[in-house]
CSV table of C-alpha atoms in Angstrom, one decimal:
chain,number,residue,atom,x,y,z
A,7,MET,CA,-5.5,2.4,11.5
A,8,THR,CA,-4.9,-1.0,9.4
A,9,VAL,CA,-1.8,-1.7,9.2
A,10,VAL,CA,-1.0,-4.6,6.4
A,11,LEU,CA,2.8,-6.8,6.5
A,12,VAL,CA,3.9,-8.2,3.8
A,13,PRO,CA,6.4,-10.6,4.5
A,14,TYR,CA,8.4,-10.6,1.1
A,15,HIS,CA,11.5,-9.3,-0.3
A,16,LEU,CA,10.3,-10.2,-4.2
A,17,ASP,CA,9.2,-12.6,-4.2
A,18,GLU,CA,11.1,-13.9,-1.6
A,19,TYR,CA,8.8,-15.0,1.0
A,20,PHE,CA,10.7,-14.4,4.0
A,21,PRO,CA,8.2,-15.4,7.3
A,22,ASP,CA,11.0,-14.6,9.5
A,23,LEU,CA,11.0,-10.9,8.6
A,24,ASP,CA,11.2,-9.2,11.8
A,25,VAL,CA,9.0,-5.3,11.6
A,26,PRO,CA,8.5,-2.7,13.8
A,27,VAL,CA,4.8,-3.2,14.1
A,28,VAL,CA,2.4,-5.3,15.7
A,29,PRO,CA,0.0,-5.5,11.7
A,30,THR,CA,-3.5,-6.0,12.3
A,31,SER,CA,-3.4,-8.4,9.1
A,32,VAL,CA,-0.7,-10.5,6.6
A,33,ILE,CA,-0.6,-10.9,2.9
A,34,THR,CA,0.5,-14.2,2.2
A,35,PRO,CA,-0.5,-15.2,-0.9
A,36,PRO,CA,1.0,-18.7,-2.8
A,37,LEU,CA,2.5,-17.0,-5.3
A,38,PRO,CA,2.0,-18.4,-8.3
A,39,ASP,CA,5.0,-19.8,-11.1
A,40,GLY,CA,6.2,-17.2,-13.5
A,41,THR,CA,8.6,-14.9,-13.8
A,42,PRO,CA,10.2,-11.9,-11.0
A,43,TRP,CA,7.3,-9.2,-12.4
A,44,GLU,CA,4.1,-11.9,-13.1
A,45,ARG,CA,4.9,-13.3,-9.1
A,46,MET,CA,4.9,-9.6,-7.7
A,47,ALA,CA,2.2,-8.4,-9.9
A,48,TYR,CA,0.1,-11.4,-8.0
A,49,LEU,CA,0.8,-10.3,-4.7
A,50,TYR,CA,0.9,-7.2,-5.3
A,51,GLU,CA,-3.1,-7.4,-6.2
A,52,TYR,CA,-3.8,-8.3,-2.4
A,53,VAL,CA,-2.0,-5.3,-1.4
A,54,ALA,CA,-3.5,-2.9,-3.7
A,55,ASP,CA,-7.2,-4.4,-2.4
A,56,ALA,CA,-5.6,-4.5,0.8
A,57,VAL,CA,-5.0,-0.2,0.9
A,58,ARG,CA,-8.1,0.2,-1.1
A,59,ARG,CA,-10.4,-0.7,2.4
A,60,GLY,CA,-7.7,0.4,4.7
A,61,CYS,CA,-8.3,3.3,3.3
A,62,ARG,CA,-12.2,3.7,5.1
A,63,ASP,CA,-10.1,3.5,8.5
A,64,GLY,CA,-7.8,6.3,8.1
A,65,CYS,CA,-4.8,6.5,7.4
A,66,PRO,CA,-3.2,2.3,6.1
A,67,VAL,CA,0.3,1.2,6.7
A,68,VAL,CA,2.2,-1.3,4.9
A,69,ALA,CA,5.4,-3.7,6.3
A,70,SER,CA,7.0,-5.2,3.6
A,71,GLY,CA,10.8,-6.3,3.2
A,72,ASP,CA,11.2,-4.2,-0.2
A,73,CYS,CA,10.5,-0.5,-1.7
A,74,THR,CA,8.9,-2.4,-4.5
A,75,THR,CA,6.1,-3.3,-2.6
A,76,ALA,CA,5.3,0.3,-2.9
A,77,LEU,CA,3.2,-0.7,-6.2
A,78,GLY,CA,0.5,-2.2,-4.8
A,79,THR,CA,0.1,0.6,-2.1
A,80,VAL,CA,-0.6,3.3,-5.0
A,81,ALA,CA,-2.3,1.2,-6.6
A,82,GLY,CA,-4.3,-0.1,-3.7
A,83,LEU,CA,-4.9,4.6,-3.1
A,84,GLN,CA,-5.6,5.1,-6.5
A,85,ARG,CA,-8.9,2.0,-6.6
A,86,ALA,CA,-10.3,4.7,-3.4
A,87,GLY,CA,-10.2,7.0,-5.3
A,88,LEU,CA,-7.2,9.8,-4.6
A,89,ASP,CA,-4.3,10.9,-6.9
A,90,PRO,CA,-1.6,10.5,-4.4
A,91,ALA,CA,1.9,12.2,-4.5
A,92,VAL,CA,4.9,10.4,-3.8
A,93,VAL,CA,7.6,11.3,-0.9
A,94,TRP,CA,10.1,9.5,-1.0
A,95,PHE,CA,12.8,8.6,1.7
A,96,ASP,CA,15.6,7.0,1.1
A,97,GLY,CA,19.8,6.2,0.7
A,98,HIS,CA,19.3,5.2,-3.2
A,99,GLY,CA,17.3,6.2,-6.5
A,100,ASP,CA,15.1,3.2,-6.7
A,101,LEU,CA,14.7,5.6,-10.6
A,102,HIS,CA,16.8,2.8,-12.7
A,103,THR,CA,14.8,0.7,-15.8
A,104,PRO,CA,15.6,-3.2,-17.2
A,105,GLU,CA,17.9,-0.8,-18.8
A,106,SER,CA,19.4,1.0,-17.2
A,107,SER,CA,20.2,-1.1,-14.1
A,108,ARG,CA,23.6,-3.1,-13.9
A,109,SER,CA,22.8,-6.0,-12.4
A,110,GLY,CA,19.6,-6.2,-13.1
A,111,TYR,CA,17.9,-5.6,-9.2
A,112,LEU,CA,14.5,-5.2,-8.8
A,113,GLY,CA,14.1,-3.6,-6.0
A,114,GLY,CA,16.3,-0.7,-7.4
A,115,MET,CA,13.3,0.8,-9.8
A,116,PRO,CA,9.7,1.2,-8.2
A,117,LEU,CA,9.9,4.9,-8.0
A,118,ARG,CA,11.0,4.9,-12.0
A,119,MET,CA,7.9,2.0,-12.3
A,120,LEU,CA,5.9,4.6,-10.2
A,121,THR,CA,6.0,7.6,-13.0
A,122,GLY,CA,4.8,4.8,-15.7
A,123,ALA,CA,8.4,4.0,-16.7
A,124,GLY,CA,10.0,0.5,-17.0
A,125,ASP,CA,8.8,-2.7,-17.0
A,126,PRO,CA,4.8,-2.5,-17.0
A,127,THR,CA,3.5,-6.4,-15.5
A,128,VAL,CA,2.4,-5.4,-12.7
A,129,ALA,CA,1.2,-1.7,-13.5
A,130,GLU,CA,-0.9,-3.6,-16.0
A,131,ARG,CA,-2.6,-5.9,-13.5
A,132,ILE,CA,-2.8,-3.9,-10.4
A,133,GLY,CA,-4.5,-1.0,-12.7
A,134,LEU,CA,-1.5,1.2,-12.3
A,135,TRP,CA,-1.8,4.0,-13.5
A,136,PRO,CA,0.9,6.5,-13.0
A,137,VAL,CA,2.6,9.5,-10.8
A,138,SER,CA,3.2,12.3,-11.9
A,139,GLU,CA,7.2,13.3,-11.5
A,140,GLU,CA,6.5,17.2,-10.4
A,141,ARG,CA,3.9,15.4,-8.1
A,142,MET,CA,7.1,13.5,-6.4
A,143,VAL,CA,9.9,14.1,-4.1
A,144,LEU,CA,12.6,12.1,-3.4
A,145,VAL,CA,14.6,13.0,-0.1
A,146,ASP,CA,18.1,12.3,1.1
A,147,ALA,CA,19.4,9.4,-2.4
A,148,ARG,CA,22.8,10.0,-1.8
A,149,ASP,CA,23.9,6.8,-3.3
A,150,LEU,CA,22.7,7.3,-7.3
A,151,ASP,CA,23.9,5.4,-9.8
A,152,PRO,CA,25.1,7.4,-13.6
A,153,PRO,CA,21.7,6.7,-14.9
A,154,GLU,CA,19.6,7.8,-12.5
A,155,LYS,CA,21.4,10.8,-12.1
A,156,VAL,CA,21.5,11.5,-15.3
A,157,TYR,CA,17.8,11.1,-15.4
A,158,LEU,CA,16.7,13.2,-12.5
A,159,ALA,CA,18.7,16.0,-13.9
A,160,GLY,CA,15.7,16.1,-16.8
A,161,SER,CA,13.9,14.5,-14.5
A,162,GLY,CA,9.9,17.2,-13.2
A,163,ILE,CA,11.3,15.0,-9.6
A,164,ARG,CA,11.3,17.1,-7.0
A,165,ARG,CA,14.9,16.2,-4.7
A,166,CYS,CA,16.0,17.7,-1.8
A,167,PRO,CA,18.1,16.1,1.6
A,168,VAL,CA,16.4,14.8,4.9
A,169,GLN,CA,17.0,18.8,6.7
A,170,GLY,CA,16.2,20.2,4.0
A,171,LEU,CA,12.4,19.1,4.0
A,172,ALA,CA,9.7,22.0,4.1
A,173,GLU,CA,6.7,22.4,3.8
A,174,ASP,CA,6.9,24.3,0.0
A,175,VAL,CA,8.6,21.7,-0.7
A,176,LEU,CA,5.7,18.5,-0.9
A,177,PRO,CA,2.9,18.6,-2.5
A,178,ASP,CA,-0.1,19.3,-3.1
A,179,GLY,CA,-2.4,16.8,-1.9
A,180,ALA,CA,-2.9,14.0,-0.5
A,181,VAL,CA,0.5,11.7,0.1
A,182,TYR,CA,1.9,7.8,0.1
A,183,LEU,CA,4.7,8.2,1.8
A,184,HIS,CA,7.4,6.1,1.8
A,185,LEU,CA,9.7,5.1,4.3
A,186,ASP,CA,12.9,3.4,3.1
A,187,PHE,CA,14.9,2.7,6.0
A,188,ASP,CA,18.4,2.6,4.8
A,189,VAL,CA,18.3,6.1,4.3
A,190,VAL,CA,19.5,6.0,8.0
A,191,ASP,CA,23.1,6.3,8.1
A,192,PRO,CA,24.2,2.7,9.2
A,193,ALA,CA,26.0,4.2,12.4
A,194,ASP,CA,21.7,4.7,13.5
A,195,LEU,CA,20.6,1.4,11.6
A,196,SER,CA,23.0,-1.6,11.6
A,197,GLY,CA,22.3,-4.9,9.5
A,198,LEU,CA,20.9,-3.3,6.6
A,199,ARG,CA,20.9,-4.9,2.9
A,200,PHE,CA,22.4,-1.8,1.2
A,201,PRO,CA,23.5,0.5,3.9
A,202,ALA,CA,24.9,4.0,2.6
A,203,PRO,CA,26.8,5.3,4.8
A,204,GLY,CA,27.0,9.7,5.6
A,205,GLY,CA,23.7,9.8,5.6
A,206,PRO,CA,20.9,11.4,7.7
A,207,ARG,CA,21.1,9.7,11.8
A,208,LEU,CA,17.6,8.1,12.8
A,209,ALA,CA,16.5,11.5,15.1
A,210,GLN,CA,17.0,13.7,11.7
A,211,VAL,CA,15.0,11.2,9.8
A,212,LEU,CA,11.6,10.9,12.1
A,213,ALA,CA,11.7,15.3,11.9
A,214,ALA,CA,11.3,15.1,8.7
A,215,ALA,CA,8.8,12.0,8.6
A,216,LEU,CA,6.9,13.9,11.0
A,217,GLN,CA,7.1,17.7,9.7
A,218,VAL,CA,5.1,15.1,6.4
A,219,VAL,CA,2.4,13.7,9.0
A,220,ARG,CA,1.2,16.4,10.2
A,221,THR,CA,0.3,17.5,7.1
A,222,GLY,CA,-2.1,15.7,7.7
A,223,ARG,CA,-2.7,14.9,3.9
A,224,VAL,CA,-0.6,11.2,4.6
A,225,ALA,CA,-2.9,8.9,3.1
A,226,ALA,CA,-1.2,6.1,3.3
A,227,VAL,CA,2.5,5.0,4.6
A,228,GLY,CA,5.1,1.9,3.1
A,229,LEU,CA,7.7,1.1,6.1
A,230,ALA,CA,10.5,-0.9,3.8
A,231,CYS,CA,11.7,-2.6,6.5
A,232,THR,CA,15.0,-3.4,4.3
A,233,TRP,CA,17.8,-5.3,6.1
A,234,HIS,CA,18.1,-9.1,7.2
A,235,PRO,CA,15.5,-11.1,8.9
A,236,GLY,CA,16.2,-11.0,12.6
A,237,ARG,CA,18.9,-7.9,12.5
A,238,VAL,CA,17.2,-4.4,12.5
A,239,GLY,CA,13.2,-4.4,14.4
A,240,ALA,CA,12.9,-3.0,16.6
A,241,ARG,CA,15.9,-0.8,16.7
A,242,ALA,CA,13.9,1.0,13.9
A,243,ARG,CA,11.1,1.6,16.8
A,244,ALA,CA,11.9,4.7,17.6
A,245,LEU,CA,11.1,6.0,14.1
A,246,THR,CA,8.3,4.2,13.6
A,247,ASP,CA,6.4,4.9,17.9
A,248,PRO,CA,5.8,8.2,16.5
A,249,VAL,CA,5.7,8.7,13.2
A,250,LEU,CA,2.4,5.6,14.1
A,251,ALA,CA,1.4,7.5,16.9
A,252,ALA,CA,1.5,11.1,14.9
A,253,LEU,CA,-0.5,9.2,12.1
A,254,GLY,CA,-2.8,9.0,14.8
A,255,ARG,CA,-3.9,12.3,15.8
A,256,ALA,CA,-3.9,13.1,11.8
A,257,THR,CA,-6.6,11.3,11.0
């Protein structure tokens, strides 16, 4: 199994980012000057190619410090000839565009960008094709901004709580499984950058993630290690160890 580490939060390099997996490769190219999206597009070109190659050995796993790395992972699956659906575990929606975001935080935009919306810089650079809203499931996302709620009300994205994830909710075909650790209630996982209180316990998230893996259709997994470096990694293994073990059996 290919396990790729991308030790960045957006375009900022974090060499001491602790992740709950042992990588088989680490992506750390010197990023060029430019806007954050231009720098990230350059980085995600490497991610997409690593995922494409990793598909030869089963289900690649990509660990990084944010959710935007998913853009490169999905592009890599597409390069491998797959048309992946998206099952996105997150305490937040990640559904903003530059126009809707009050903070301008780029990490709040990747799921919307996977639909083809938002800044086109990354998609154009790495050849990312839009994923249909109808082939996306947003799991949890209890912390939504008003523009995200408005968007979801009119979109084809299905939304469900962790404990409500069932077989009939999952999209058909190959699946990109995205696990942002802030989906877990901070009572079980402290040190997160953007904790969202009132969420599911770690064991509940694990049970739901395993349900997705056991379909045998997970083509890649993204681990968004959205914590301050050196704060969480070891404790998160209670989620990743069983998921990776199940992936090995499913593969």
